[in-house]
XYZ file of C-alpha atoms in Angstrom:
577
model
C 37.004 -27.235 -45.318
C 40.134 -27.019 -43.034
C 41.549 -30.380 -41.971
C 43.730 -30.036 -38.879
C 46.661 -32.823 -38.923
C 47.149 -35.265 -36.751
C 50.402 -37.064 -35.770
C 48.875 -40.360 -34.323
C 50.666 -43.401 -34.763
C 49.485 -46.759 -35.187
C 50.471 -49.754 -33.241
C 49.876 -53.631 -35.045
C 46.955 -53.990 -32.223
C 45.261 -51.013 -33.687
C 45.379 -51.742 -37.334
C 43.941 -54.317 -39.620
C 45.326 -55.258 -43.457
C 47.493 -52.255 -42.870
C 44.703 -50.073 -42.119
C 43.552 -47.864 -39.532
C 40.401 -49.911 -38.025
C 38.741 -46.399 -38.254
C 38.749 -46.816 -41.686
C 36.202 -49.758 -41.611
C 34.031 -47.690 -38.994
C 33.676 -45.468 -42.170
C 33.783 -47.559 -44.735
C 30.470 -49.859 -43.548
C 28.775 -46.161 -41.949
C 29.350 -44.879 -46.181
C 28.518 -48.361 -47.533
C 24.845 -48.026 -45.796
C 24.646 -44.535 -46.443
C 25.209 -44.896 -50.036
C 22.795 -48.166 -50.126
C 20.254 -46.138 -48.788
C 20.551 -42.973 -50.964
C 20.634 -45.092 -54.379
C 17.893 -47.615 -53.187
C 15.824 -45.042 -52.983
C 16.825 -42.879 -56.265
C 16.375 -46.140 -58.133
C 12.904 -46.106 -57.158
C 12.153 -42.645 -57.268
C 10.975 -41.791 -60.768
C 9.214 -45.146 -61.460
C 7.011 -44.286 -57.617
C 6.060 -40.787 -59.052
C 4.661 -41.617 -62.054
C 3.275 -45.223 -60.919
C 2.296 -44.943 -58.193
C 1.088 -40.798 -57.650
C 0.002 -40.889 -61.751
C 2.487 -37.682 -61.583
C 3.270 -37.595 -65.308
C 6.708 -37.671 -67.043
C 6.955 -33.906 -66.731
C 6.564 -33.381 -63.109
C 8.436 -36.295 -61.916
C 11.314 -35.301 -63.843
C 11.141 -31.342 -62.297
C 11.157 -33.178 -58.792
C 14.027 -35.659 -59.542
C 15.586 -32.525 -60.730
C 15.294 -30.060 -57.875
C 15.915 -33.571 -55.468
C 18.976 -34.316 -57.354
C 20.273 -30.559 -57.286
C 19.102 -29.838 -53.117
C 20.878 -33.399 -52.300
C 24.520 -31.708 -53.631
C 24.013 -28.582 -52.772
C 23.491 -28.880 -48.853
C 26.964 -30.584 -48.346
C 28.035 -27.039 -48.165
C 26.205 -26.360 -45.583
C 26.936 -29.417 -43.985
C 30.654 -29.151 -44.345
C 30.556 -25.889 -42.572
C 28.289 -26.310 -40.060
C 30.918 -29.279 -38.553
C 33.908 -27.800 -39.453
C 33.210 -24.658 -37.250
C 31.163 -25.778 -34.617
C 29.954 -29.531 -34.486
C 32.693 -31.641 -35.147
C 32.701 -34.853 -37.865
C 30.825 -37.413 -35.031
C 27.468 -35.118 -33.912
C 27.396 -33.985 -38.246
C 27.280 -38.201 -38.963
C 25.070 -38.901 -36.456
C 22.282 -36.117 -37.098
C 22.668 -36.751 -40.457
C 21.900 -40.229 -40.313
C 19.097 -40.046 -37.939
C 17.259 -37.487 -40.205
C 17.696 -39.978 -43.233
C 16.677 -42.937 -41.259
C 13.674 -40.533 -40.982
C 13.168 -39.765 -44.007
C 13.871 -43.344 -45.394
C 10.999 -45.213 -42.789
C 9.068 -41.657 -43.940
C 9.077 -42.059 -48.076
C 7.843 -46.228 -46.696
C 4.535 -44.685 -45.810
C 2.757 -45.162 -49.384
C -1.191 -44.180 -48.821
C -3.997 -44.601 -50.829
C -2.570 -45.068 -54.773
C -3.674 -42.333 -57.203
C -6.328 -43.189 -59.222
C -8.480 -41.498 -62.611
C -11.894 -40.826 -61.751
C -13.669 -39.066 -64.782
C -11.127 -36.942 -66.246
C -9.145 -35.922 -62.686
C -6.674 -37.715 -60.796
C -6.983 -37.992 -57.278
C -4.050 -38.299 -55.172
C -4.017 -39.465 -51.260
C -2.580 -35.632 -50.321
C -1.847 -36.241 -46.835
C 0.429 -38.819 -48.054
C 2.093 -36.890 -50.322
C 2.666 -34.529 -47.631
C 4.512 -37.113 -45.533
C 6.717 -37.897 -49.031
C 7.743 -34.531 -49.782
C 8.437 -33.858 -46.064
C 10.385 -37.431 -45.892
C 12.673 -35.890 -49.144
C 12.990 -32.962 -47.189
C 14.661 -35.102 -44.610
C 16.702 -37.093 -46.680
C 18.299 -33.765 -48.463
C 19.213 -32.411 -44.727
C 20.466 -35.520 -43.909
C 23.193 -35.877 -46.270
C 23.974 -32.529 -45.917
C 25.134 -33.616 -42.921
C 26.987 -36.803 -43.465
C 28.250 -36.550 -46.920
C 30.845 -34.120 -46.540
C 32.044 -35.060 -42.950
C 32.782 -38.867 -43.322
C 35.497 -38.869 -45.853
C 36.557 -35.906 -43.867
C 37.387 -38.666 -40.601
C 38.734 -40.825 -42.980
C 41.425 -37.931 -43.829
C 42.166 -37.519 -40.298
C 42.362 -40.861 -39.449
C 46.671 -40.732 -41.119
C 49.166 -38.866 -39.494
C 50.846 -36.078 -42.367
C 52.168 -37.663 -45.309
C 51.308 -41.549 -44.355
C 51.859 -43.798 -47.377
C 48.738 -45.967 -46.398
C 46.669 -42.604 -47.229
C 45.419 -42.947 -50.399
C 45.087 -46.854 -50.387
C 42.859 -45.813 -47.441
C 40.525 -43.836 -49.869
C 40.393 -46.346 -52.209
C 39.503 -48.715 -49.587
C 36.683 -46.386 -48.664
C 35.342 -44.961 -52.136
C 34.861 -48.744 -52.980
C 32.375 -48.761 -50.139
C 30.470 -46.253 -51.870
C 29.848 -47.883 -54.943
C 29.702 -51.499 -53.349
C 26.543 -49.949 -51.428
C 25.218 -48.087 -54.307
C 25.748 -51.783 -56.448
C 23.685 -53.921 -53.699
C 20.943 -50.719 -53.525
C 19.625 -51.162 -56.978
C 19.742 -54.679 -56.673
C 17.516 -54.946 -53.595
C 16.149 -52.105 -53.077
C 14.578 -51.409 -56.851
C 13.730 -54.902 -56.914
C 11.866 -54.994 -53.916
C 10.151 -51.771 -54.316
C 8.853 -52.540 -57.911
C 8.192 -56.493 -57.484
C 6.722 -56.427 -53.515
C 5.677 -53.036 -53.380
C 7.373 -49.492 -52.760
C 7.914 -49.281 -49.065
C 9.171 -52.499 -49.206
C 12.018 -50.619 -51.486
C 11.760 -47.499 -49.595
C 11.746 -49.539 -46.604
C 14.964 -51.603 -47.265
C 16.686 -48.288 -47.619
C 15.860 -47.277 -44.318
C 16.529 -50.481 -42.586
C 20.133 -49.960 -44.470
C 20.273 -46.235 -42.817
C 19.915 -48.070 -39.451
C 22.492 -50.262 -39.736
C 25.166 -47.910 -40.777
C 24.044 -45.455 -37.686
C 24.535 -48.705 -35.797
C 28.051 -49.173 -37.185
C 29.316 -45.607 -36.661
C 28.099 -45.697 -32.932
C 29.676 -48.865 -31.946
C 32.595 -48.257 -33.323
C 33.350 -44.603 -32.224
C 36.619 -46.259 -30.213
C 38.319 -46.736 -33.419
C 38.063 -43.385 -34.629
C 40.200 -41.896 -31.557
C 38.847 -39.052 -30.988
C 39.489 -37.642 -34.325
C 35.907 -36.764 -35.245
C 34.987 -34.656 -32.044
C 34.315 -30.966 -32.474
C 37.644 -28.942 -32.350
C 36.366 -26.697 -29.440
C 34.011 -28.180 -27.695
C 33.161 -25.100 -25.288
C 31.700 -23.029 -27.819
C 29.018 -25.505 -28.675
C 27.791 -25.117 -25.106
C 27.158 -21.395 -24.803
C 23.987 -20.063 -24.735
C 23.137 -18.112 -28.401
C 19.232 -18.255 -28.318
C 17.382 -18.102 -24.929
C 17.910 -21.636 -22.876
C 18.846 -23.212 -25.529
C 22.872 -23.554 -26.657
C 24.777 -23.333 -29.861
C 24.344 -27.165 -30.269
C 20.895 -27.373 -29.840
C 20.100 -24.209 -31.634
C 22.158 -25.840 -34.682
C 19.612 -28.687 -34.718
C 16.781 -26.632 -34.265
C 17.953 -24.721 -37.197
C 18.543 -27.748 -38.805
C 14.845 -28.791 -38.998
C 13.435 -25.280 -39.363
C 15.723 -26.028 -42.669
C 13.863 -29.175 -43.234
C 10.694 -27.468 -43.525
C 11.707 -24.856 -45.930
C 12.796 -27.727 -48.010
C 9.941 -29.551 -47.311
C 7.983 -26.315 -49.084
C 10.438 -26.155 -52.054
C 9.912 -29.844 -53.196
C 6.368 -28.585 -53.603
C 7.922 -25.787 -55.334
C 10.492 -27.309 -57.705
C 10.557 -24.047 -60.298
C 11.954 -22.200 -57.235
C 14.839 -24.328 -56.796
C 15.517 -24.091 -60.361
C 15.546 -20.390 -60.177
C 17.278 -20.245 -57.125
C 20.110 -22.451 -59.063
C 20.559 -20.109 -62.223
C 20.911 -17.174 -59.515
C 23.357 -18.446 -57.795
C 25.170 -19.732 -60.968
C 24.782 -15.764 -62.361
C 25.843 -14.525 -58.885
C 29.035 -17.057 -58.609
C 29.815 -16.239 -62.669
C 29.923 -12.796 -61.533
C 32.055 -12.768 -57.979
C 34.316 -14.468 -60.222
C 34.880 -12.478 -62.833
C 35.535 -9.454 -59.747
C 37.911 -11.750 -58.112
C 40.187 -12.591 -61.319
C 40.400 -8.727 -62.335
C 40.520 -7.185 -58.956
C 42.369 -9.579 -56.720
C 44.677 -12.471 -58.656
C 48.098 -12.227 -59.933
C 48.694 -13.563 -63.489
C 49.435 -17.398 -62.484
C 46.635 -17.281 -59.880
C 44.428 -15.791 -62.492
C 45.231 -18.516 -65.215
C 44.936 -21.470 -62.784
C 41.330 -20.382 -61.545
C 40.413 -20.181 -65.095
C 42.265 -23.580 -65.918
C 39.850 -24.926 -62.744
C 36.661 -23.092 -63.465
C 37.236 -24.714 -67.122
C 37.140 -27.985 -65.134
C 34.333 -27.788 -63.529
C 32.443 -26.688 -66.515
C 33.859 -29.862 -68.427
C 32.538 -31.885 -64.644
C 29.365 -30.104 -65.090
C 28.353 -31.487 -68.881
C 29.750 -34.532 -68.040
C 27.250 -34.946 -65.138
C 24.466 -33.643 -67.247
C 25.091 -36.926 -69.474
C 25.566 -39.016 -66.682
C 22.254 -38.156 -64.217
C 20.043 -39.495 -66.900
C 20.866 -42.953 -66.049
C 18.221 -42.092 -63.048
C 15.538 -40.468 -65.151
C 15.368 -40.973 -69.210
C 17.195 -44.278 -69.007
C 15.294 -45.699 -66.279
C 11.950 -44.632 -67.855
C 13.518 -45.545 -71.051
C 13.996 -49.255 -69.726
C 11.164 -49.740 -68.129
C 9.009 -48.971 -71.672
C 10.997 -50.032 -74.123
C 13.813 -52.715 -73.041
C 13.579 -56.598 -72.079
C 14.961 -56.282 -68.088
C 16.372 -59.934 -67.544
C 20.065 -60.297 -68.498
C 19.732 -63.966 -68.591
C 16.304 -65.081 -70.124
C 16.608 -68.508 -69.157
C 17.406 -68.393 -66.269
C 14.570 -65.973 -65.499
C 12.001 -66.853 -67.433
C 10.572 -69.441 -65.396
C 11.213 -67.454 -61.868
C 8.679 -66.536 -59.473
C 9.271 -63.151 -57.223
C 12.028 -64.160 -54.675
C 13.883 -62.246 -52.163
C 17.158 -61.307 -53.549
C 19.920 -63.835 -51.494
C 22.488 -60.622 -51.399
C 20.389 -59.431 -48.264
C 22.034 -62.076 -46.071
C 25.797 -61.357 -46.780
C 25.453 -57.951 -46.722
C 23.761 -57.366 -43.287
C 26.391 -59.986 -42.272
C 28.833 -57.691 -43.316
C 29.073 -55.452 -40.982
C 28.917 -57.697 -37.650
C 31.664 -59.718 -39.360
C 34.239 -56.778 -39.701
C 32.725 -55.790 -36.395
C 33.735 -58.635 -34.716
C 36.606 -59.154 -37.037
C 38.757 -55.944 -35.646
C 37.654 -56.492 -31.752
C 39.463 -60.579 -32.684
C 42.658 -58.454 -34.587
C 42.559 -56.420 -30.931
C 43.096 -59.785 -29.107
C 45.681 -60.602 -31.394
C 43.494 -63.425 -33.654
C 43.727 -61.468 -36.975
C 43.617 -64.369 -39.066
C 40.480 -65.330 -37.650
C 39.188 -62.385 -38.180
C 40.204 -62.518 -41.787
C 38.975 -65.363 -42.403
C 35.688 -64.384 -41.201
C 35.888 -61.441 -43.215
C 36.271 -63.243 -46.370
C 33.640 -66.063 -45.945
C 31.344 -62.846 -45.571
C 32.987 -61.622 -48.829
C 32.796 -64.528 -50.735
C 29.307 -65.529 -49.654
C 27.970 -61.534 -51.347
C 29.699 -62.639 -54.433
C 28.012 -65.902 -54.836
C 24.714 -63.890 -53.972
C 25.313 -61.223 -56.498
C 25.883 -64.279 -59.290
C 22.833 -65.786 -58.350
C 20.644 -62.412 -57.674
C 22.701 -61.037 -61.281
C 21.449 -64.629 -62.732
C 18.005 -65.807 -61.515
C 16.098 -62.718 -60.111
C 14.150 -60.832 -62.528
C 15.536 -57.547 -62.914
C 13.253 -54.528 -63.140
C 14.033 -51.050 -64.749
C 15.130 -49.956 -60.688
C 17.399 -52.740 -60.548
C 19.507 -52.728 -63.595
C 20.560 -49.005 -62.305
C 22.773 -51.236 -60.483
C 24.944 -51.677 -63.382
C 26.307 -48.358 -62.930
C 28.060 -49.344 -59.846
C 28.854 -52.452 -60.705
C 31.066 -51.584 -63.586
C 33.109 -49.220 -61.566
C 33.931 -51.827 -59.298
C 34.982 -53.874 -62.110
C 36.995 -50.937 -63.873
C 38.239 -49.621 -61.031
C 41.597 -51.755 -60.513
C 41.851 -50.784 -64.330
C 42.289 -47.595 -63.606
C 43.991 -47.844 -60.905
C 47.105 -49.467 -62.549
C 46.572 -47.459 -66.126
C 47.408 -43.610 -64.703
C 50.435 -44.886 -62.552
C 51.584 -46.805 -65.203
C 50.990 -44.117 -67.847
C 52.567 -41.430 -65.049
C 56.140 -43.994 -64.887
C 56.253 -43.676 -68.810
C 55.764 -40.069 -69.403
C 52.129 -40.423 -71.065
C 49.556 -39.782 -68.673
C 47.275 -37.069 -70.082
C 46.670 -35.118 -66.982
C 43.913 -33.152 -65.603
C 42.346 -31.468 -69.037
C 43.050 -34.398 -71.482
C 41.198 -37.144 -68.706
C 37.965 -34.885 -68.711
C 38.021 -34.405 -72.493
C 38.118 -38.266 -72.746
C 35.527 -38.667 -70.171
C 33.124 -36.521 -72.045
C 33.620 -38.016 -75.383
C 32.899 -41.188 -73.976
C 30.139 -39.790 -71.812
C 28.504 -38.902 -75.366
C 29.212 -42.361 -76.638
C 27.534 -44.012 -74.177
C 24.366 -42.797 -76.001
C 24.881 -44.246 -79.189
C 23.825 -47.884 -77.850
C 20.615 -46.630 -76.577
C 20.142 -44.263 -79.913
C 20.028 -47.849 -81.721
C 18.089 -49.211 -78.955
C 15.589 -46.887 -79.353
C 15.221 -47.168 -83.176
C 14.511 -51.145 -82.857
C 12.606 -50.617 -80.117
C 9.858 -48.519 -82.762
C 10.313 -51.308 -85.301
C 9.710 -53.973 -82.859
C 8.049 -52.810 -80.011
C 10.795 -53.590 -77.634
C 14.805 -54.085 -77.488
C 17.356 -55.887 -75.540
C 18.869 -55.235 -72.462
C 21.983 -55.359 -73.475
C 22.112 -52.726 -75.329
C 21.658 -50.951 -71.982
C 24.932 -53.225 -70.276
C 26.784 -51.424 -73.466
C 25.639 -47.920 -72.450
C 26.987 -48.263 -68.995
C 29.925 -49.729 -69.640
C 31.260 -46.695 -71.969
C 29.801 -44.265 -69.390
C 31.706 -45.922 -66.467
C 34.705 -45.768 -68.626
C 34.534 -41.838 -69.156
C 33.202 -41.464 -65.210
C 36.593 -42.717 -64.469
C 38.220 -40.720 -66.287
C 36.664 -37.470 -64.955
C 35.160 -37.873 -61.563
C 38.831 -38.384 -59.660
C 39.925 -34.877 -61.253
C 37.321 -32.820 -59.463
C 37.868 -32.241 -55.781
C 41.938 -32.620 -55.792
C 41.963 -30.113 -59.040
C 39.654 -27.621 -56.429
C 42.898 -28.071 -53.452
C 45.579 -27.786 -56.530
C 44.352 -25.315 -58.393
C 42.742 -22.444 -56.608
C 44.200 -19.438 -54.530
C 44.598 -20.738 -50.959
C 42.582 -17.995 -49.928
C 38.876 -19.141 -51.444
C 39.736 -22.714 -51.519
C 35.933 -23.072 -49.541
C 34.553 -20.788 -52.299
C 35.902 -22.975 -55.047
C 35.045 -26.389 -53.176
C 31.340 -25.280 -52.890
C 31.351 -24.226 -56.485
C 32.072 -27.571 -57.330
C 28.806 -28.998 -55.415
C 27.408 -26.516 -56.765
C 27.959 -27.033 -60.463
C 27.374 -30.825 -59.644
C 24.165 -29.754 -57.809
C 23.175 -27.554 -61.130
C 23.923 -30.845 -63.250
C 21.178 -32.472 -61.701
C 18.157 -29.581 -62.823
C 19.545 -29.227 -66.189
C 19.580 -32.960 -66.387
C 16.254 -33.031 -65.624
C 15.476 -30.487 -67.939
C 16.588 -32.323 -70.925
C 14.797 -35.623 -69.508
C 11.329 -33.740 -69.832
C 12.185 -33.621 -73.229
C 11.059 -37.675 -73.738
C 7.623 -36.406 -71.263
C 4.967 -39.086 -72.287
C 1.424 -39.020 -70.706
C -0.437 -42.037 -71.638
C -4.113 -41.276 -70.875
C -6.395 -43.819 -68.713
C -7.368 -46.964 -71.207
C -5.047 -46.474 -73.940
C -1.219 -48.233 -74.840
C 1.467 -46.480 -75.013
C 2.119 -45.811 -79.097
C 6.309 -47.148 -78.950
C 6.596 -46.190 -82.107
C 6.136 -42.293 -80.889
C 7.452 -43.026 -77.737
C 10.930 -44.522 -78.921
C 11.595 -41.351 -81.177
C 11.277 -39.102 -78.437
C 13.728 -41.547 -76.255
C 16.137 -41.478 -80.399
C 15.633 -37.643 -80.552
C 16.710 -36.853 -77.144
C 19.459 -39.599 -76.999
C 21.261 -38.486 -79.706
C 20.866 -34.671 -78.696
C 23.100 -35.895 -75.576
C 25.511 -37.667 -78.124
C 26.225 -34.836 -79.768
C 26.399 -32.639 -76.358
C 29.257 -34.810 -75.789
C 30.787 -34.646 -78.762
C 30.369 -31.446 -79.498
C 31.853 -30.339 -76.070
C 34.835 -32.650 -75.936
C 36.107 -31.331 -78.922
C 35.834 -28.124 -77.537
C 37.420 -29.757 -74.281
C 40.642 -31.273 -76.705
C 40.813 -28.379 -78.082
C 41.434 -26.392 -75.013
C 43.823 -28.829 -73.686
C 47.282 -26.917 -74.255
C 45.859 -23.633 -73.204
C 44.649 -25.431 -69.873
C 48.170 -27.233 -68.828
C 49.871 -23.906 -69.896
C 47.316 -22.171 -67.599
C 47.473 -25.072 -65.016
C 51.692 -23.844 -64.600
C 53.029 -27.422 -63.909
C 50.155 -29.277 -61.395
C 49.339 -32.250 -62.427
């Protein structure tokens, strides 16, 4: 997507720690977003098959074709306010529709339940959950794309403070996506589901809240670029605006059909994977030069190496969740657990606090009080981490829950990383684009040695430990740092000017196709337990062994390939970085 520059220049009044205040508008808007999007993906596979008696099998085809709808519709999205919306009217419809769909996916119904040899399922409230995904999808279609988008416009051309600024605003991502496992999947699986499904929502709200109030920080930057054409008339009374939002939820209810549906969205992915394989194949021969032609390949090669990596990575929300919840102890701290009745999590507090304090915290920089505004800021700070210590610590975690270590070890590795490139660029080592996502999916493989071992005590004593889970993450997060920062500036690097858009949607694309192969491999471990009898671990753990050491070797097998490749690619890549 186009990104016009801006030359605005920021006065003391208008900035806080250095940064735009805009920043924080989007920061807290992402955090919420992001809170509510993993709250509810925490919780998603453990409510299909515990709550609707789905079976492994199904719930995995809907995670799937959720997963690969959810990454595809930024496209869309993107588009859709680039041309004719504008960054602020994208945010806000896409937040309204999740807030939707979040309050929607709270309405449980009547729980399934065996009678004789059928299941029977409340139907009408099943039609209220795949119509409340259907929202959710549209809905970050909308804001996804367009709120990192402000934060680019937010700098004038070539401001230092830019990429601090991102950093400052990715870590809003993952701090949201830390706290939604940790409230969120505990709530849903310890009070009930729309209590889970609920929080999410409540989370939506708030960042919709934050976004509104604080549209004077954003100055103007997020408005449509001509705001004229969204007021003609293109289909009777209604105008372009209107007619986009109309379209919009006629969209919702085709999606709404295809969650129903989810072996047509996995067709509809391997066509449009043939189709794309095959527009680019006419585009290298018919309409590159010979560096042109070897960078697209050098960046198609990268998004294939993206792609596996992803495949690896999106069962942390389907086999290793179900894995957990069967076959793994959940507390990280026995005793401090083992005693503990169902509490609400303490994090709650700090991090609805959050907001109001940086809130109020920029409108006190404005009057010129920005200590007190700092210090405000960091009580609030310090207050979540003595929550997460004590939620981390004494609350009993539940499969949902521990997804949460995902996030939280990219906030923890992240300063890592942060210093090692720089530091490897200043002494002529770092590895650059190829080498990074060769590493990343060796170590994505690795990750799946832990649970391989996990899963083979697990069958000789009915269950393992936890830990063994911590481990997995921890090598994951170190190869999802090594990869996932290569993908969207290798797109802008890499390919001819001309189908930059082409190449950037390819890359949601591929990430969206990630999520349905993923899935795929995750039915591989499908166990239906029927109604009266145990679940036989021993069987169960070495279809969990078989399946992760299958994804060992996957990433293995394709980093080598990926090492091997390496010189071709930074020949190919003809000096970017």
């Amino acid at each position: 997507m186009s990104e016009i520059e801006n030359e605005v220049k920021f006065h003391p009044g208008e900035e806080f720690w250095g940064q735009p205040k805009g920043l924080y508008i989007c920061f807290f808007t992402e955090m919420w977003e992001r809170f509510s999007f993993y709250g509810m993906k925490a919780l998603l596979f453990l409510y299909l098959i515990k709550y609707h008696l789905m079976g492994d099998a199904p719930s995995y085809q809907l995670l799937g074709a959720y997963g690969g709808m959810v990454y595809a519709m930024p496209v869309i999205g993107g588009m859709l306010a680039d041309r004719w919306l504008g960054m602020r009217k994208a945010v806000v419809a896409g937040a309204v529709l999740l807030c939707l769909g979040h309050f929607g996916m709270a309405f449980e119904g009547e729980q399934a339940r065996v009678v004789g040899d059928e299941i029977q399922r409340d139907e009408g409230a099943l039609q209220i959950f795949y119509f409340s995904l259907a929202l959710i999808i549209a809905g970050v279609g909308f804001l996804k794309p367009n709120i990192s988008t402000i934060v680019g416009k937010l700098y004038p051309q070539n401001d230092p403070r830019r990429d601090g600024g991102f950093t400052i605003f990715y870590a809003g991502i993952n701090i949201g996506a830390l706290f939604a496992s940790l409230i969120c999947g505990y709530l849903g699986e310890t009070f009930g589901w729309k209590y889970g499904f609920g929080a999410a929502g409540i989370g939506m709200l708030l960042g919709l809240t934050v976004f509104l109030t604080g549209q004077k920080y954003l100055h103007g930057h997020a408005e449509p670029k001509k705001p004229e054409l969204l007021k003609e008339r293109v289909l009777g009374p209604l105008n372009r605006e209107w007619a986009i939002y109309l379209g919009s939820l006629l969209g919702v209810g085709v999606i709404w059909q295809l969650m129903q549906n989810t072996a047509t969205v996995s067709g509809a992915m391997h066509i449009m994977s043939i189709t794309l394989v095959a527009w680019f194949v006419w585009f290298l021969t018919k309409q590159c030069n010979r560096v042109e032609r070897q960078q697209m390949i050098a960046l198609v090669a990268l998004i294939l190496m993206a792609l596996l990596f992803f495949i690896l990575y999106e069962q942390t929300y389907g086999s290793w969740v179900a894995f957990t919840d069967r076959l793994l102890t959940k507390d990280l701290f026995t005793s401090a657990t083992a005693s503990a009745e169902p509490v609400v999590p303490w994090t709650i507090v700090p991090l609805v606090l959050s907001p109001l304090a940086m809130l109020m915290a920029l409108k006190l920089a404005g009057q010129g009080r920005l200590r007190l505004g700092e210090y405000l800021v960091g009580a609030v700070a310090f207050m979540m981490l003595i929550a997460f210590v004590r939620d981390m610590s004494y609350v009993q975690q539940t499969a949902g829950s521990l997804t949460f270590l995902g996030a939280f070890f990219i906030v923890a590795l992240t300063p890592f990383f942060a210093w090692l490139w720089p530091w490897l660029e200043k002494h002529g080592k770092n590895p650059g684009k190829p080498a990074k996502s060769a590493i990343g999916l060796l170590l994505g493989g690795i990750a799946f040695l832990p649970l391989a071992w996990a899963a083979h005590l697990a069958g000789i004593n009915g269950v393992a430990s936890v830990w063994w889970l911590v481990l997995a993450y921890a090598v994951l997060e170190f190869g999802e740092l090594s990869i996932s920062p290569i993908g969207l500036s290798a797109v802008t690097q890499l390919s001819v000017q001309r189908v930059v858009s082409v190449m950037m949607g390819a890359w949601f694309l591929a990430t969206a196709y990630s999520e349905v192969l993923a899935a795929k491999f995750g039915e591989l471990t499908a166990i239906d337990v029927p109604e009266g009898e145990t679940l036989d671990v021993a069987a169960a753990a070495a279809l969990y062994g078989d399946l992760f050491i299958l994804m060992f070797w996957i990433g293995i097998g394709s980093s080598v390939l990926a090492f091997i490749s390496v010189p071709l690619l930074r020949k190919f890549m003809h000096g970017v970085k």
